[in-house]
XYZ file of N, CA and C in Angstrom:
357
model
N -10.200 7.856 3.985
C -11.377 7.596 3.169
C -11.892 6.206 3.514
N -13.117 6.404 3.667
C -13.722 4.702 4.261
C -14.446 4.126 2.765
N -13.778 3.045 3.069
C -14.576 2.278 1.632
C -13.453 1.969 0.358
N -12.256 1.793 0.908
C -11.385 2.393 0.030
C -11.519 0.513 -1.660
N -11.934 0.897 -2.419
C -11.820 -0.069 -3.502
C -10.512 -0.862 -2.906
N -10.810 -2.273 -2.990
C -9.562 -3.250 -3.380
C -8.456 -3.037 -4.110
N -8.671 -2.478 -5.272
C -7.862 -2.100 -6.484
C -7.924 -1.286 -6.930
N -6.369 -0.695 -7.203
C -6.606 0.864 -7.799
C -5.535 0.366 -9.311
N -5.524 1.078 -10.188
C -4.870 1.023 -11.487
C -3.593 1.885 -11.748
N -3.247 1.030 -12.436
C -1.867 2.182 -12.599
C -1.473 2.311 -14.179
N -1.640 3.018 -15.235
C -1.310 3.021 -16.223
C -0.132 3.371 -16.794
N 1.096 2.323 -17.555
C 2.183 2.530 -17.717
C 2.572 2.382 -19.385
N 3.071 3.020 -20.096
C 4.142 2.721 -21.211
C 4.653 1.360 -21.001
N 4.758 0.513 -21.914
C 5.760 -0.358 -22.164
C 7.051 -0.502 -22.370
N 7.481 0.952 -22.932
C 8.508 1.392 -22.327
C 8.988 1.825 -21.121
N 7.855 2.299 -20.456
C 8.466 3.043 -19.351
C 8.648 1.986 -17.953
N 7.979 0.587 -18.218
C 7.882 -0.156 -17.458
C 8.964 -1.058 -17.709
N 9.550 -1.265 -18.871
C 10.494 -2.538 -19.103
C 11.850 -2.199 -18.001
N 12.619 -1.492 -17.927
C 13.486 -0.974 -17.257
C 13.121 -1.488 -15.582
N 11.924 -0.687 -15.481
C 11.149 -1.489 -13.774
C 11.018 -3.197 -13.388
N 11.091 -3.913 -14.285
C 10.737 -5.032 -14.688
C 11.806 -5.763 -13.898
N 13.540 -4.758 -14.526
C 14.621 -5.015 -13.998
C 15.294 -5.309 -12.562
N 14.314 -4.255 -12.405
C 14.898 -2.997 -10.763
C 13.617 -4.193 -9.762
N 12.461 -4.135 -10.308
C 11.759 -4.826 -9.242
C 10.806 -3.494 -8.633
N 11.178 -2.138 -9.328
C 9.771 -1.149 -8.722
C 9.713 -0.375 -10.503
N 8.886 0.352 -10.197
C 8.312 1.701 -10.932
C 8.501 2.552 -10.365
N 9.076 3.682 -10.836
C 9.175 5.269 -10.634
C 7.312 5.886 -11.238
N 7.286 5.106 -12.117
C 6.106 6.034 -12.910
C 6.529 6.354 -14.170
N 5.279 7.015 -14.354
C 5.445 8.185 -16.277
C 6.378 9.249 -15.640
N 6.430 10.039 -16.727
C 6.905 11.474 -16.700
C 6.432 12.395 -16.077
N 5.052 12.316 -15.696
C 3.873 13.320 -15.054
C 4.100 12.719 -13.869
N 4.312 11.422 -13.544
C 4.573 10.908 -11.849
C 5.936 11.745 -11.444
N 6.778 11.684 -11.883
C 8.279 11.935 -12.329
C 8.070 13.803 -11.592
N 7.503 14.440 -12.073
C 7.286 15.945 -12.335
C 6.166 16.092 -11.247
N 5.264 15.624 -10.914
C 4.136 15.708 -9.651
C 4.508 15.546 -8.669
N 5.836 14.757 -8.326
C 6.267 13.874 -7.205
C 5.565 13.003 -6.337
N 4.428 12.047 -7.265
C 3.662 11.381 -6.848
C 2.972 10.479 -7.816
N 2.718 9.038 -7.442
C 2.509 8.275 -8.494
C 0.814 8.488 -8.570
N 0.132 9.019 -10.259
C -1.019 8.842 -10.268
C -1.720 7.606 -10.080
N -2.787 7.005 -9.952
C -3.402 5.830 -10.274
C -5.207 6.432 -10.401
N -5.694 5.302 -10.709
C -7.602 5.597 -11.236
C -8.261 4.600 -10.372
N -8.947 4.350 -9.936
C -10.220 4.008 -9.867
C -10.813 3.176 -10.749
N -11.429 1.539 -10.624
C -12.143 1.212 -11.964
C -13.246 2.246 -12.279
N -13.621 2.709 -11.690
C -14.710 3.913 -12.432
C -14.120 5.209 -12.966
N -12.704 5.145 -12.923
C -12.289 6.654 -13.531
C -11.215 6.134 -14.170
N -11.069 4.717 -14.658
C -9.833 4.180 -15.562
C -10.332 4.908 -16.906
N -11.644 4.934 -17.691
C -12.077 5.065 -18.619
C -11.433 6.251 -18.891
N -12.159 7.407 -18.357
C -12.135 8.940 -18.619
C -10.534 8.835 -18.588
N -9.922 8.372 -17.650
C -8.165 8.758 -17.365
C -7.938 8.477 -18.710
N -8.058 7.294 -19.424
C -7.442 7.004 -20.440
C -8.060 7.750 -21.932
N -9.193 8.071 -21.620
C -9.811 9.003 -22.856
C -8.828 10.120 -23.027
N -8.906 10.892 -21.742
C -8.302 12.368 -21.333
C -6.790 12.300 -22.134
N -5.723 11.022 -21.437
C -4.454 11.406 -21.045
C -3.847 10.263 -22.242
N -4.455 9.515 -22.569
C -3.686 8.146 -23.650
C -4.282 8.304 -24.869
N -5.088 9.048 -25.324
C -5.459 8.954 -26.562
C -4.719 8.266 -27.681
N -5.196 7.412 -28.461
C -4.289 7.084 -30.072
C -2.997 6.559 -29.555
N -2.508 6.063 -28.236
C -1.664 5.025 -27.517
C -1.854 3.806 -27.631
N -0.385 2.980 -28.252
C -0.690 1.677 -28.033
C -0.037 1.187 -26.842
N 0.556 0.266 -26.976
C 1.677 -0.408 -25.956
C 1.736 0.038 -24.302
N 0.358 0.285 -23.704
C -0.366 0.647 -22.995
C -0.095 -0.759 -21.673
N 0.056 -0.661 -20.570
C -0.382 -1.614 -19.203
C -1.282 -0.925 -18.620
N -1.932 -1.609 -17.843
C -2.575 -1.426 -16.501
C -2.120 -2.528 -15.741
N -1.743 -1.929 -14.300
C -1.226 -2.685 -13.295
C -2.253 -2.256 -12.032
N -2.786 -3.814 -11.859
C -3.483 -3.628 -10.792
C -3.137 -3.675 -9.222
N -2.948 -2.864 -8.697
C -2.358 -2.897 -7.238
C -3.374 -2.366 -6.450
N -3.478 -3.506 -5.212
C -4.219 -3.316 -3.974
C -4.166 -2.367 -3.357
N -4.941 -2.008 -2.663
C -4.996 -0.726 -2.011
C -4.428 -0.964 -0.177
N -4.257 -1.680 0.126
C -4.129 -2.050 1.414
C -2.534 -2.038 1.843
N -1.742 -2.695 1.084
C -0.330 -2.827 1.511
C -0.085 -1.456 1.207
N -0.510 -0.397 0.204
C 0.349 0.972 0.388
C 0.330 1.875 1.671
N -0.895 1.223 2.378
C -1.068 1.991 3.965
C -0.910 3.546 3.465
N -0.290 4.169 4.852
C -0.479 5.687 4.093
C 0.433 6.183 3.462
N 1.003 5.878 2.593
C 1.680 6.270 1.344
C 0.571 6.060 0.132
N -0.533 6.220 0.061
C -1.470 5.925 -0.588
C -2.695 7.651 -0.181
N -2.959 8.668 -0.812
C -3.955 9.411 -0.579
C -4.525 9.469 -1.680
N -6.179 10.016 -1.235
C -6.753 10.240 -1.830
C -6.885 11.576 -2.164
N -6.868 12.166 -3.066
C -7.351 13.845 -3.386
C -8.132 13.910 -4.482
N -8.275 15.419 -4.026
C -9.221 15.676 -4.862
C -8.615 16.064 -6.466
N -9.411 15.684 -8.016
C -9.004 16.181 -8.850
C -10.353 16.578 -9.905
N -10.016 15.787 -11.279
C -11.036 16.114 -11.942
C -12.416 16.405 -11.523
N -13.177 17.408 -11.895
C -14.040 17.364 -11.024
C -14.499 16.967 -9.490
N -13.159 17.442 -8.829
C -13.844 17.051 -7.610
C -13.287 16.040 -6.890
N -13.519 14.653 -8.073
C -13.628 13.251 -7.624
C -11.972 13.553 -6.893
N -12.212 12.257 -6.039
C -10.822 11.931 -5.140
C -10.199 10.489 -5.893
N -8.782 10.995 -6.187
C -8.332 9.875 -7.073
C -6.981 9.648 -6.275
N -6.758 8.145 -5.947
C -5.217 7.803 -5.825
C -4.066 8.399 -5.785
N -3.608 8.605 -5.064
C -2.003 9.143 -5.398
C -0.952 8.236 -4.110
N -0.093 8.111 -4.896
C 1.045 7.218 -3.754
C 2.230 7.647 -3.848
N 2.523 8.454 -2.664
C 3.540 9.265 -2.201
C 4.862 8.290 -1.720
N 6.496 8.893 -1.652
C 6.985 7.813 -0.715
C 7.617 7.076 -1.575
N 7.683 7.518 -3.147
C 8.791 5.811 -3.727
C 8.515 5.708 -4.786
N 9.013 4.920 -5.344
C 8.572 3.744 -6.316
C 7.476 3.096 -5.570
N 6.730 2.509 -6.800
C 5.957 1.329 -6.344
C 6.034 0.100 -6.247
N 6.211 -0.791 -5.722
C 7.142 -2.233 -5.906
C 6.051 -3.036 -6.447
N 7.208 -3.700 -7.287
C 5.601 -4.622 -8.651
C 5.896 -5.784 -7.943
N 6.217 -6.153 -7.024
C 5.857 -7.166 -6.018
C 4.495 -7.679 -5.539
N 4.153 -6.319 -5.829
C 2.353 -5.618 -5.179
C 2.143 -5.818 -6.510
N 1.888 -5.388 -7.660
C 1.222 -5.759 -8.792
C 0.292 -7.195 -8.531
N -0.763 -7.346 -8.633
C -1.945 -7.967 -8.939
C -2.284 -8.544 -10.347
N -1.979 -7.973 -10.845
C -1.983 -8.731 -12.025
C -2.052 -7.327 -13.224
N -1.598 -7.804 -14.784
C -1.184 -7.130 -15.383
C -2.083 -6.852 -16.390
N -2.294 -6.013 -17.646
C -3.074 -6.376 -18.604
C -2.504 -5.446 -20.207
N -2.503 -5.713 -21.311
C -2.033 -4.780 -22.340
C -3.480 -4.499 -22.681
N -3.007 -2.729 -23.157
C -4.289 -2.464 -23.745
C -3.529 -1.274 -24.486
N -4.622 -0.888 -25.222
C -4.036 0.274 -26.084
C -5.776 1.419 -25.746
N -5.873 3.041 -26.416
C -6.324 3.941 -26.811
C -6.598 4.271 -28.403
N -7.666 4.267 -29.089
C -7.886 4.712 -30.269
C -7.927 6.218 -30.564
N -8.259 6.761 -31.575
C -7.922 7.931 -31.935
C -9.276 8.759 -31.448
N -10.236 8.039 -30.780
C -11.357 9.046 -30.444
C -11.241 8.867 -28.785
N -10.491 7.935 -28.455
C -10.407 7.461 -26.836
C -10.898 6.669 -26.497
N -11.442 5.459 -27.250
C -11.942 4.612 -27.115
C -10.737 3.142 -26.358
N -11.146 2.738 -25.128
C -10.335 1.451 -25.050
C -11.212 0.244 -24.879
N -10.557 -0.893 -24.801
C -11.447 -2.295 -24.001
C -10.725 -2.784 -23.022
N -11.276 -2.437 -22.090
C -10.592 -2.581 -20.833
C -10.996 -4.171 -20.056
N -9.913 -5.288 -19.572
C -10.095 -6.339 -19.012
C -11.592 -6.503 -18.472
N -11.888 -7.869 -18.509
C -13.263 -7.685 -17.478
C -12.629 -8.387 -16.011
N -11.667 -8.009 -15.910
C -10.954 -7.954 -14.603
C -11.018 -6.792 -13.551
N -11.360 -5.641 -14.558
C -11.323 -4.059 -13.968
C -12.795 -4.234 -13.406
N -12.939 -3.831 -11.964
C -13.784 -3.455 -11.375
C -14.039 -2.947 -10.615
């Protein structure tokens, strides 16, 4: 894919990340876990991801990781509608690569406020 965004997102539990924190990577959620592949969004499809899949969630991250060091352990496919979203095959993800971090939470209609870092 040509044009590939700087930054792709990765949305994690606070639980599910403290343990990684340890180790020095991420496995992922449960749905990474079961897909055999780590999801990530797009700043233009962080919104909807988190409407869809986090609803009424607090204790919420986004981890911003570059798109460049995953080389091709990094594809794009196709999903919701179509659009081609992130996926990173091949591992854990090493939060070495993390870019920087952010807490956020989901309200009960799907509403978030997302960094003005996301772009």
């Amino acid at each position: 894919m040509s044009d590939l965004p700087r930054l792709i997102y990765k949305i994690a539990t606070g639980a599910s990340l403290a343990p990684a924190r340890l180790a020095g990577h991420y496995a992922g959620m449960p749905i990474d876990l079961a897909d055999g592949y780590m999801h990530f969004s797009t700043a233009a499809q962080l919104p909807e991801t988190l409407r869809l899949h986090f609803k009424d969630q607090a204790d919420l991250v986004l981890l911003a990781v570059p798109t460049a060091p995953l080389g091709d352990s990094l594809v794009w496919e196709p999903s919701r509608g179509g659009q081609l979203f992130p996926h990173l095959y091949g591992g854990p993800l090493d939060l070495g690569l993390v870019e920087w971090e952010a807490e956020t939470s989901v309200d009960a209609e799907g509403h978030c406020d997302l960094p003005e870092t996301v772009r």
